[in-house]
Coordinates of C-alpha atoms and ligand atoms in Angstrom, one line a residue:
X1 CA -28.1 2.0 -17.4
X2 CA -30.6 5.2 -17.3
X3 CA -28.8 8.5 -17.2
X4 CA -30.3 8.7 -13.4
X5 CA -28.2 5.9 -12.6
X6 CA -24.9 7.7 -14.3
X7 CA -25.9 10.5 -12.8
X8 CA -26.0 9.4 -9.2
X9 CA -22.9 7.4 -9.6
X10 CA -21.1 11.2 -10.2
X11 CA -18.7 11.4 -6.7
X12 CA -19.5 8.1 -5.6
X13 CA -16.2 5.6 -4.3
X14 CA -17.3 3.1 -7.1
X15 CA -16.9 5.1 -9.8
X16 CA -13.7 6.7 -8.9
X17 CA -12.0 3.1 -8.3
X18 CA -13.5 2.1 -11.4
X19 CA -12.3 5.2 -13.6
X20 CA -8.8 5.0 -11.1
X21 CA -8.0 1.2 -12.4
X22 CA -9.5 1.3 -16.0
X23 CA -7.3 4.6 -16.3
X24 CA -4.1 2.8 -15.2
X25 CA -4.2 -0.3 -17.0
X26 CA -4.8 1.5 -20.0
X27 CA -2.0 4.2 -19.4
X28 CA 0.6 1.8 -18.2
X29 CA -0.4 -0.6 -21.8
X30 CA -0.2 2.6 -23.8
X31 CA 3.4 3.1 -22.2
X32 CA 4.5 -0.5 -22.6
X33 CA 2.4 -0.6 -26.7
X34 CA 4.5 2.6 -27.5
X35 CA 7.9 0.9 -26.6
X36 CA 7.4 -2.3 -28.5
X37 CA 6.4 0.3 -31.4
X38 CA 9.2 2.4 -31.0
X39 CA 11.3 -0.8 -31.1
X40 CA 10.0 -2.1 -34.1
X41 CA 10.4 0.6 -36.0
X42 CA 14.0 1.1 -34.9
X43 CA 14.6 -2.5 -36.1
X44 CA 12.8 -2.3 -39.2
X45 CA 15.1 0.9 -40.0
X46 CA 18.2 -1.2 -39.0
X47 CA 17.5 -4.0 -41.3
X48 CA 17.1 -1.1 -44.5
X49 CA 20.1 0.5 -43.2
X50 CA 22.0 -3.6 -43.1
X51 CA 20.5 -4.0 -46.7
X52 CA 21.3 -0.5 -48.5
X53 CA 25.3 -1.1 -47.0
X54 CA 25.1 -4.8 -47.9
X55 CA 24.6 -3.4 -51.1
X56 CA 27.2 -1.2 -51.4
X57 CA 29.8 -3.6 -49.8
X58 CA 28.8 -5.9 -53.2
X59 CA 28.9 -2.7 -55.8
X60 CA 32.6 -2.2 -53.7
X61 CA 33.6 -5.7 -54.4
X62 CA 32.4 -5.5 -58.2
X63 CA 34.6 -2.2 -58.8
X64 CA 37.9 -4.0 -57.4
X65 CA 37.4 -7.2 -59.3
X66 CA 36.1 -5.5 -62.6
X67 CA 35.7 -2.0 -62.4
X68 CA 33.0 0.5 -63.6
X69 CA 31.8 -1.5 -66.7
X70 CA 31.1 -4.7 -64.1
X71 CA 29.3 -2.3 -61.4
X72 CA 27.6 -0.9 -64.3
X73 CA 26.4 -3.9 -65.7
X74 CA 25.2 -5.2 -62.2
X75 CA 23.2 -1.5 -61.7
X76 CA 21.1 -1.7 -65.3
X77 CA 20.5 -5.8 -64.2
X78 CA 18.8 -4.4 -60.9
X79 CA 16.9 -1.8 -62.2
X80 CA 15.1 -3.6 -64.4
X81 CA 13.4 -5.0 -61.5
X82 CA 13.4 -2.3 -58.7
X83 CA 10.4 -0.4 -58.5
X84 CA 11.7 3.4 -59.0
X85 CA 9.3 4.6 -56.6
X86 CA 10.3 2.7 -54.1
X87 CA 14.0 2.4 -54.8
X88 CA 17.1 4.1 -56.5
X89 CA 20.6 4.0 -57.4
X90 CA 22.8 6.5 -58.6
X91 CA 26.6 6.2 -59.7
X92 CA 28.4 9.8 -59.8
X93 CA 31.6 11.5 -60.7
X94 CA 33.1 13.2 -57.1
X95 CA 32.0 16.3 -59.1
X96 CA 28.9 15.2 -59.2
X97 CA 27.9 14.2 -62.9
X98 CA 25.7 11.9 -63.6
X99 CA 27.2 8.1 -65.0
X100 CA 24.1 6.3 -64.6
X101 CA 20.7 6.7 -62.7
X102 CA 17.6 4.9 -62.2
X103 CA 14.1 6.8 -62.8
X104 CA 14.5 9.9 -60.0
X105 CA 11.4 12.4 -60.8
X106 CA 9.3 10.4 -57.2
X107 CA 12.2 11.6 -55.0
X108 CA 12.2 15.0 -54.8
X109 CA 14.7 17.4 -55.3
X110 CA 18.0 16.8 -56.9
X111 CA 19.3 19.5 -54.3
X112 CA 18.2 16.7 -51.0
X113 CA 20.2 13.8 -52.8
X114 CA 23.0 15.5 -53.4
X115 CA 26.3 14.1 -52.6
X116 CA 27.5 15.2 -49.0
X117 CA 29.9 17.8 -48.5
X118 CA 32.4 15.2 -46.1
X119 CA 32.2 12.7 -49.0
X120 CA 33.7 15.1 -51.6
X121 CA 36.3 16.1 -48.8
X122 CA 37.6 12.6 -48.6
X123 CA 37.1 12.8 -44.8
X124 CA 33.8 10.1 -45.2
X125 CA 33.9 7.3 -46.9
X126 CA 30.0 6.2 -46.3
X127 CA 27.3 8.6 -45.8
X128 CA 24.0 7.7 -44.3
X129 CA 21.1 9.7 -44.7
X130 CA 17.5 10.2 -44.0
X131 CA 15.5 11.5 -46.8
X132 CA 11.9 13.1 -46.6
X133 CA 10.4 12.6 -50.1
X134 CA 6.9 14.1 -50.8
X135 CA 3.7 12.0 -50.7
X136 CA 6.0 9.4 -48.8
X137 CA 4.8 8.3 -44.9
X138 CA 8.2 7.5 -42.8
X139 CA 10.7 9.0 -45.4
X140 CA 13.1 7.0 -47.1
X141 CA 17.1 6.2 -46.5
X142 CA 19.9 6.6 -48.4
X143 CA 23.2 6.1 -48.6
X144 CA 26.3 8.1 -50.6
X145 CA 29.6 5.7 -50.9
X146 CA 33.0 6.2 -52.0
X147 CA 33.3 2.9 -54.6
X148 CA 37.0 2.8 -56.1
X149 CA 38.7 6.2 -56.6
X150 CA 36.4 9.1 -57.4
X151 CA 32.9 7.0 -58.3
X152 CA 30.2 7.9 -55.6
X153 CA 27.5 4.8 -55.7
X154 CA 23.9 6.1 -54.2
X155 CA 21.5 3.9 -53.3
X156 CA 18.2 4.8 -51.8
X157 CA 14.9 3.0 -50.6
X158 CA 11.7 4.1 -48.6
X159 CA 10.2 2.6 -45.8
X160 CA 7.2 2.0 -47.5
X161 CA 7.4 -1.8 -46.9
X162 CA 8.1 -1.8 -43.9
X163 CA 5.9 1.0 -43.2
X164 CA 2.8 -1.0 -44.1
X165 CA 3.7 -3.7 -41.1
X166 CA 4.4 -1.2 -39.1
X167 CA 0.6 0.4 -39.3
X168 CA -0.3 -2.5 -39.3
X169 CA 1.2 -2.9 -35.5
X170 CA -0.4 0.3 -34.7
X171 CA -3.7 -0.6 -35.5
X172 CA -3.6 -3.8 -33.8
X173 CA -2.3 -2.1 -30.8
X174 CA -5.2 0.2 -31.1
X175 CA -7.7 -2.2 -31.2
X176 CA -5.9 -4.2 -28.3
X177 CA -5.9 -0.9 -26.3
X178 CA -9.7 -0.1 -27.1
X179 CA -10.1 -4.0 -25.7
X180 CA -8.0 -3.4 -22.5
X181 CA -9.9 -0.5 -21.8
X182 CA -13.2 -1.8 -22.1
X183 CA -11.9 -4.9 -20.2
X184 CA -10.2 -2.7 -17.0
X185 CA -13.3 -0.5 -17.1
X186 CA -15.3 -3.9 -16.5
X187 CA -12.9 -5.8 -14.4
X188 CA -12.7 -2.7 -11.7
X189 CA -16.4 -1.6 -11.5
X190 CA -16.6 -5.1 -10.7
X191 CA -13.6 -5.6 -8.0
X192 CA -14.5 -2.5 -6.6
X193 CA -18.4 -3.2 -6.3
X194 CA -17.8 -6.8 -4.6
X195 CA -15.7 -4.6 -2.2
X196 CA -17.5 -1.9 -1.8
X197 CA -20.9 -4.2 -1.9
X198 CA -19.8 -5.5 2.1
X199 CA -19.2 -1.7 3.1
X200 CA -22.4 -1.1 1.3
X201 CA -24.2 -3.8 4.0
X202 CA -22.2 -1.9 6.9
X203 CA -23.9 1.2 6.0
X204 CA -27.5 -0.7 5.0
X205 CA -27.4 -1.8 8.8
X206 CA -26.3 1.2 10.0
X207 CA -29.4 2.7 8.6
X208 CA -31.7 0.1 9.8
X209 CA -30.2 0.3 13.2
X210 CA -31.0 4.0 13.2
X211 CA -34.7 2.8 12.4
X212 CA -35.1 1.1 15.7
X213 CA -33.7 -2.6 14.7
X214 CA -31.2 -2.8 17.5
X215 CA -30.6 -6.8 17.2
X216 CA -29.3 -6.3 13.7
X217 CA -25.7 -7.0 12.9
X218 CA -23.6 -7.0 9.6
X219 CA -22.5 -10.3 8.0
X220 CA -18.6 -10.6 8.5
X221 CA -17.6 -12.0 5.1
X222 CA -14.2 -13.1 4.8
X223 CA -13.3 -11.6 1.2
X224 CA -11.0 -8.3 2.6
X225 CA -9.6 -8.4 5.5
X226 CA -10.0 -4.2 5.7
X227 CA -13.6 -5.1 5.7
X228 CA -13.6 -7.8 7.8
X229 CA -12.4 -5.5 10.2
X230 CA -14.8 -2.4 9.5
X231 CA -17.8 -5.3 9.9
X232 CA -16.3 -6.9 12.8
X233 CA -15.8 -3.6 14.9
X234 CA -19.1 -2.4 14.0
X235 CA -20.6 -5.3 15.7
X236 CA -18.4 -4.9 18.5
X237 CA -19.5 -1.3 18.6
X238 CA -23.4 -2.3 18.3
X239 CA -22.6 -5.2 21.2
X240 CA -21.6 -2.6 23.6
X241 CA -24.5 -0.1 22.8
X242 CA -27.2 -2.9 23.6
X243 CA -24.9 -4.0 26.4
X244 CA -25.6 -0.2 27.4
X245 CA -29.0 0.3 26.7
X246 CA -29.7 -2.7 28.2
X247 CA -28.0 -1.6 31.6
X248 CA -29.5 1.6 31.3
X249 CA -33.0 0.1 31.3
X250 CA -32.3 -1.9 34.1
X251 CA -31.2 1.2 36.2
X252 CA -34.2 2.8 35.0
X253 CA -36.6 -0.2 36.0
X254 CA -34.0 -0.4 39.6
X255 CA -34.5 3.8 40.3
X256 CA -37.7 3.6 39.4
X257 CA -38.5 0.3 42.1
X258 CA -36.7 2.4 44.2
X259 CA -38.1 5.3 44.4
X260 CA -41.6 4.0 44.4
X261 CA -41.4 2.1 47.8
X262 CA -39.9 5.3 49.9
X263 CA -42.3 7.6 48.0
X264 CA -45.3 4.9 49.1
X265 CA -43.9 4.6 52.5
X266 CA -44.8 8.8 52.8
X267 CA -47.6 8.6 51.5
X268 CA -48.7 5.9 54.1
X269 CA -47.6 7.9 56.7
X270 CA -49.5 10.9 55.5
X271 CA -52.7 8.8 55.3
X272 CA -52.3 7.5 58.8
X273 CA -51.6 11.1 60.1
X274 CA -54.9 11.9 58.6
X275 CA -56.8 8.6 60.2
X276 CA -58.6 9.8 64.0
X277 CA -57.2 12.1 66.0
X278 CA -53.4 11.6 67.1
X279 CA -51.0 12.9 69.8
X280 CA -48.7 15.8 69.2
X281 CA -46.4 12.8 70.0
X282 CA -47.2 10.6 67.5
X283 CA -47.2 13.6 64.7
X284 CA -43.8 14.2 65.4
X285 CA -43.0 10.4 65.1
X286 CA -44.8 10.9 61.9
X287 CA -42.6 13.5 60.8
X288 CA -39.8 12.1 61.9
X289 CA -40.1 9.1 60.0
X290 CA -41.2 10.8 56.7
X291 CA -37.9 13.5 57.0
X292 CA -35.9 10.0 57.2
X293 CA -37.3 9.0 54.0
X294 CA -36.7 12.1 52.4
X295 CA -33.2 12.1 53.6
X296 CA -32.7 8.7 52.1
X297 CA -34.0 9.9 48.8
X298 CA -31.9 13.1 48.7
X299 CA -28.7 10.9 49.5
X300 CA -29.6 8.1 46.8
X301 CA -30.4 10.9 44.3
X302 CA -26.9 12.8 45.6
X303 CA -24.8 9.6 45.4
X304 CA -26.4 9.4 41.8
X305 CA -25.1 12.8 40.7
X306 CA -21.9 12.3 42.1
X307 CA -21.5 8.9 40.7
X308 CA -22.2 10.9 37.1
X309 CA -20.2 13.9 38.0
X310 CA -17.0 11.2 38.6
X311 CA -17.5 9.8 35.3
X312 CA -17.9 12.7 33.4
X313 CA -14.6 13.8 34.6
X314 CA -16.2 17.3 36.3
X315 CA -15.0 16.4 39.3
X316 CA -11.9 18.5 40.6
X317 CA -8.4 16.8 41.3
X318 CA -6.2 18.0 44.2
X319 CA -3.8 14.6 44.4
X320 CA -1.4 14.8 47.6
X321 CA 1.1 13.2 49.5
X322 CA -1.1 10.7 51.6
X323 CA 0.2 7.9 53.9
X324 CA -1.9 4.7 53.6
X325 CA -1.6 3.6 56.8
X326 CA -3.0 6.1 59.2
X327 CA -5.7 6.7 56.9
X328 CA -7.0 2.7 57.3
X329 CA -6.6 2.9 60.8
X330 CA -8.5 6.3 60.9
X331 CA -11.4 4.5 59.0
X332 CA -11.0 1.2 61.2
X333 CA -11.5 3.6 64.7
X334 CA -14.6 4.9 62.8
X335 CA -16.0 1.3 62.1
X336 CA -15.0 -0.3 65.3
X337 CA -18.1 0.4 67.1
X338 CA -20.0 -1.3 64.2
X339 CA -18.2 -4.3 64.1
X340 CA -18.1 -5.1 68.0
X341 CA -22.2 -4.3 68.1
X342 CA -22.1 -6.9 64.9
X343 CA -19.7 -9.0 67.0
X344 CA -17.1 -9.0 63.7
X345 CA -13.7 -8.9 64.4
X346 CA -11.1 -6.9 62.0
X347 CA -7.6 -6.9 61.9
X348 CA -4.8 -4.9 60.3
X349 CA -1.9 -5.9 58.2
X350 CA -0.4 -2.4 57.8
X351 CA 3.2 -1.1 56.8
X352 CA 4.9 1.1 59.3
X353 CA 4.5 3.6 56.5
X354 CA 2.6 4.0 52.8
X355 CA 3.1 7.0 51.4
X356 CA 0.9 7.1 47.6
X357 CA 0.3 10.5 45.9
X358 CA -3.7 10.8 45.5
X359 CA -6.8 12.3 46.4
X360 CA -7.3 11.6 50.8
X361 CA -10.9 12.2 50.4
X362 CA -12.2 9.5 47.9
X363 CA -9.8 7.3 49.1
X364 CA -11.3 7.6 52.7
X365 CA -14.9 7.3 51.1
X366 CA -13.7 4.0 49.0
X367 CA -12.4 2.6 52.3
X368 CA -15.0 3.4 54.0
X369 CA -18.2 1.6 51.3
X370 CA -15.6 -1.3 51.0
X371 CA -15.2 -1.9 55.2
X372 CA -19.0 -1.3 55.9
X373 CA -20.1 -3.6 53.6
X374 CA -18.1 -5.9 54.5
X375 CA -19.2 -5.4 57.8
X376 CA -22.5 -5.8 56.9
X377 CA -22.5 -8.3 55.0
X378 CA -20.6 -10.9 57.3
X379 CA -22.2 -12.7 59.7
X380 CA -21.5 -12.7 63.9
X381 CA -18.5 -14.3 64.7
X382 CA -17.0 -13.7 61.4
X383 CA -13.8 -11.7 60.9
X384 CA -12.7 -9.0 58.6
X385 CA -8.4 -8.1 57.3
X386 CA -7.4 -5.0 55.8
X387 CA -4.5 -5.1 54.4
X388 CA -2.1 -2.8 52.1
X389 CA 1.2 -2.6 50.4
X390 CA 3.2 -1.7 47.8
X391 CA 5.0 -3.5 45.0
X392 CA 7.1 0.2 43.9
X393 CA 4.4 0.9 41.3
X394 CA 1.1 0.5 42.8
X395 CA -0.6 0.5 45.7
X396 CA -2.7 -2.8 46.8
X397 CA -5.6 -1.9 49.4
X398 CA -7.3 -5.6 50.4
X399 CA -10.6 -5.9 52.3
X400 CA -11.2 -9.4 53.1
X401 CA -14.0 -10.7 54.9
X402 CA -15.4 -13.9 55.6
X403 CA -19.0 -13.4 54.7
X404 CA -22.1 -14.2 52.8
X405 CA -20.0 -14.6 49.5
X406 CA -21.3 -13.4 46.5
X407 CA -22.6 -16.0 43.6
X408 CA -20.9 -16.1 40.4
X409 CA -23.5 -15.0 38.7
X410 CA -23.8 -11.4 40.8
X411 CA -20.4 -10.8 40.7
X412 CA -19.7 -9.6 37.3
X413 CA -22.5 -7.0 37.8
X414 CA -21.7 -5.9 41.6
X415 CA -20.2 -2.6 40.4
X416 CA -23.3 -1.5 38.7
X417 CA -25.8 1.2 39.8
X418 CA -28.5 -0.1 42.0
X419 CA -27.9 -3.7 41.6
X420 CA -28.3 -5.7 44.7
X421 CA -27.4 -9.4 45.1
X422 CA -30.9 -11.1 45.7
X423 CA -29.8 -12.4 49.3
X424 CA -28.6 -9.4 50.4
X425 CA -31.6 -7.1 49.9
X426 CA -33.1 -7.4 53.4
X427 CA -29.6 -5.7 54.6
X428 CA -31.1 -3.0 53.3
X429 CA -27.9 -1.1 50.9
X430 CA -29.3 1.2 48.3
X431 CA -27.0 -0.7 45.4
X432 CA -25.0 2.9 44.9
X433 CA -21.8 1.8 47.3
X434 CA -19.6 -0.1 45.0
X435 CA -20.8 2.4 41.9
X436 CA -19.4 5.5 44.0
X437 CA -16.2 3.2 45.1
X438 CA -15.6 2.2 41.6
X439 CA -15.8 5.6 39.8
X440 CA -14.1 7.3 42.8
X441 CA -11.3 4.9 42.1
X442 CA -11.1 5.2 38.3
X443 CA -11.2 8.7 39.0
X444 CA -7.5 8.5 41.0
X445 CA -6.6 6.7 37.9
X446 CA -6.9 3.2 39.9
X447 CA -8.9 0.0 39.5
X448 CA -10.8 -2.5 42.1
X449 CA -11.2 -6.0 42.1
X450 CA -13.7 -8.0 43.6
X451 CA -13.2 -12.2 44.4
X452 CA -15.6 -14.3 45.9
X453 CA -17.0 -17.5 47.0
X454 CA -20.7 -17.8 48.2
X455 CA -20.7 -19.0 51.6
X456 CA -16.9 -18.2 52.5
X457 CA -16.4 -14.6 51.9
X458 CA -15.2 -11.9 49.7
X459 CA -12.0 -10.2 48.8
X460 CA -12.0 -6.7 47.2
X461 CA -8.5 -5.0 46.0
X462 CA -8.3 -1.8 44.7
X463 CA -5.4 -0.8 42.9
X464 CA -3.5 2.7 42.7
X465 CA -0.7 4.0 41.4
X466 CA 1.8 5.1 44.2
X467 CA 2.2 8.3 42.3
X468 CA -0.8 9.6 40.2
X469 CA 0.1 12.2 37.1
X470 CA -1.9 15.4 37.1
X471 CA -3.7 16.6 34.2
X472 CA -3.6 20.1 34.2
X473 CA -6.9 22.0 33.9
Ligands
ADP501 P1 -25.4 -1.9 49.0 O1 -25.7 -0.5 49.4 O2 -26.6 -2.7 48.6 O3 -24.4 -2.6 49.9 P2 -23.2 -1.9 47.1 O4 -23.1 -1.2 45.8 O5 -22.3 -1.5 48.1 O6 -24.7 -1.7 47.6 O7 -23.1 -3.4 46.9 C1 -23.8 -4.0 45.8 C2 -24.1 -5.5 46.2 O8 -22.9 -6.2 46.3 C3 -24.7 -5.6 47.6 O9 -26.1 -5.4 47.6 C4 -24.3 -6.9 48.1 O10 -25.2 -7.9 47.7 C5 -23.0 -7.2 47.3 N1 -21.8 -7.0 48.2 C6 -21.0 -5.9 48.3 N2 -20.0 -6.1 49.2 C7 -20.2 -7.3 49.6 C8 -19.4 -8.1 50.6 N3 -18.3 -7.7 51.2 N4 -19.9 -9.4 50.8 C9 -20.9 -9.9 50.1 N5 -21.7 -9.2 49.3 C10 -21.3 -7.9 49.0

């Protein structure tokens, strides 16, 4: 790997899970190496400690069955084949003179194997000790023991022996640790780059989203679940953004369409004015009819704004008291005219009483979009029910009618700006009506509903909650 490479790997996740699980594996085989070493060097000192005492129990024996001359006899037998650097054995007077003694000149000092104070006292019987000898790894052990009255037997031997095994051990366990680390180091950039390899595809379609390819999406693979999850929400998330450009197109193309047929209307009637000489009279009409398309314009462009204010949350909120029922019989008085010129007939199904906490104006204004269209669009001898009433929680307002239907196809997409169901075009509704309704009623933190079936009528419910919290400002 070029030193460009290591370089940019410095602060990246890969190298930090790698370093993170090489570091541990090696740390926690150090910890679990350095017990089994401490252990084996405890058990190796046992076993000198089990031998050196062994030894003395035997010299004991010797001196009760046959005295000094038999434990003498035994001691000059073992020298012969001890090695006196690696072993000793002294026998002593309690006043410390010397009765026999193997070679002593590689142990040290006389002063460090001198016999113990306790063992002189008669409080001790058997003395162990640890003795540092020069030029010796690991030290040696020794023991001072009372054998028969007043004869002190020492015996002595290093850990050389043992020793050896025991670096040995080390340097095995080295090696293995050198091997471990090598091994984690490998192990973990691996895990972590098959891991980090999917995130890695999240962000390479991120970027090539950002260059324009809005169809893209990343490959769920089903290796980590945490993953799975980041790649499945960001295809969610992409999803929802084309869902959104694509509707914002469409109201593009729809504003666009409908903007161009007032604005050619004008125009048409500011060629005509120009065409021959006309009446004073039939400039007005000209006028007239060109401030009518104005005021068209100005509303659709209004209801626009509004419908974006709502959403955005600018809009102010003043929730009261309101009761339900005069305010649909207010709204049915207003429409009456309408229906009887459209020879529709409407009934009520009203409470005595509905009291909900909201906003009276946008509730009147969703009312009022859902009854005229339903007005509208149902034919002459066909009937419209408003209905309301309340389960204790929310509010249910119903506008039924038994008109033109709308097709399954339209209905998911009714609620959208501008969008018109093809049949009902000629009724001439600028496609903003169920917008304003819709974010009027999100707004009183409420829903609506729309059910239909082409050729039988529609049913819209909107939805509120009888009392509304308010967020303060
Ligand atoms: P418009 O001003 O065109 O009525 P709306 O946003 O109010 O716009 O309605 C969108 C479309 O939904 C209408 O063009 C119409 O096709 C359809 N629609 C709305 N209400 C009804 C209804 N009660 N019956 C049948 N179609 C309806």
């Amino acid at each position: 790997m070029s030193l460009k490479r290591i370089l940019r790997l410095k602060g990246t996740l890969l190298l930090r899970l790698t370093l993170w699980y090489a570091g541990i594996f090696t740390l926690s085989s150090l910890l679990i190496f350095s017990i089994l070493y401490y252990k084996i060097q405890a058990v190796a000192v046992e076993e000198i400690r089990a031998d050196i005492l062994d030894d003395v129990s035997m010299y004991s024996g010797l001196m009760a069955r046959g005295g000094l001359k038999e434990v003498l006899t035994e001691l000059v037998d073992e020298a012969v084949n001890e090695d006196p650097e690696e072993e000793f054995s002294r026998l002593l007077d309690l006043d410390g003179r010397v009765i026999f003694s193997t070679e002593m000149s590689a142990w040290g000092e006389p002063d460090s194997y001198a016999i113990p104070e306790s063992l002189r006292q008669g409080s001790e019987k058997r003395v162990m000790q640890v003795l540092s000898v020069p030029g010796r790894e690991g030290g040696a052990h020794m023991v001072s023991a009372l054998i028969g009255s007043g004869a002190v037997l020492q015996l002595g031997e290093t850990m050389e022996d043992s020793g050896e095994y025991l670096l040995l051990i080390r340097d095995w366990f080295l090696a293995a640790l050198g091997v471990i680390m090598l091994l984690s180091g490998v192990i973990g950039w691996v895990l972590a780059k098959r891991a980090l390899g999917d995130m890695e595809e999240v962000t390479r379609t991120a970027s090539e989203i950002s260059q324009g390819t809005y169809d893209k999406r990343v490959r769920v693979r089903r290796r980590f679940k945490e993953i799975e999850r980041l790649g499945g929400t960001f295809n969610r998330m992409l999803d929802r953004i084309d869902d959104l450009m694509r509707s914002l197109r469409e109201v593009n193309d729809n504003i666009a369409h409908d903007l161009r047929s007032p604005l050619a209307r004008i125009r048409g009637i500011a060629e005509m004015s120009l065409l021959n000489d006309k009446t004073a009279e039939e400039y007005r009409n000209f006028a007239v009819s060109t401030i009518e398309e104005c005021d068209n314009l100005i509303n659709m462009i209004n209801t626009m704004l509004e419908i974006n204010e709502i959403d955005s949350g600018v809009n102010d909120s003043h929730p009261e008291t309101v009761d339900l029922t005069p305010l649909i019989r207010d709204a049915y008085e207003l429409f009456l005219p309408l229906a009887e010129q459209k020879k529709v007939g409407i009934t009520l199904d009203l409470p005595e009483k509905l009291p909900v906490t909201t906003e009276r104006r946008k509730l009147q204004r969703v009312v009022s979009n859902l009854l005229d269209n339903a007005i509208k669009y149902t034919d002459e001898g066909g009937s419209v029910r408003i209905a309301a009433a309340s389960d204790g929680k929310d509010v249910r307002i119903i506008l039924e009618d038994t008109g033109i239907g709308i097709s399954e196809a339209d209905l998911p997409h009714i609620f959208e700006r501008f969008y018109r169901c093809d049949r009902s075009r000629s009724q001439g509704g600028g496609g903003l009506g169920l917008s304003l309704a819709r974010a009027l009623t999100r707004s009183m933190q409420g829903s609506i509903e729309a059910e239909s079936t082409p050729g039988r009528g529609s049913r819209f419910t909107v939805i509120l909650p009888q009392t509304i919290s308010v967020i303060p400002e």
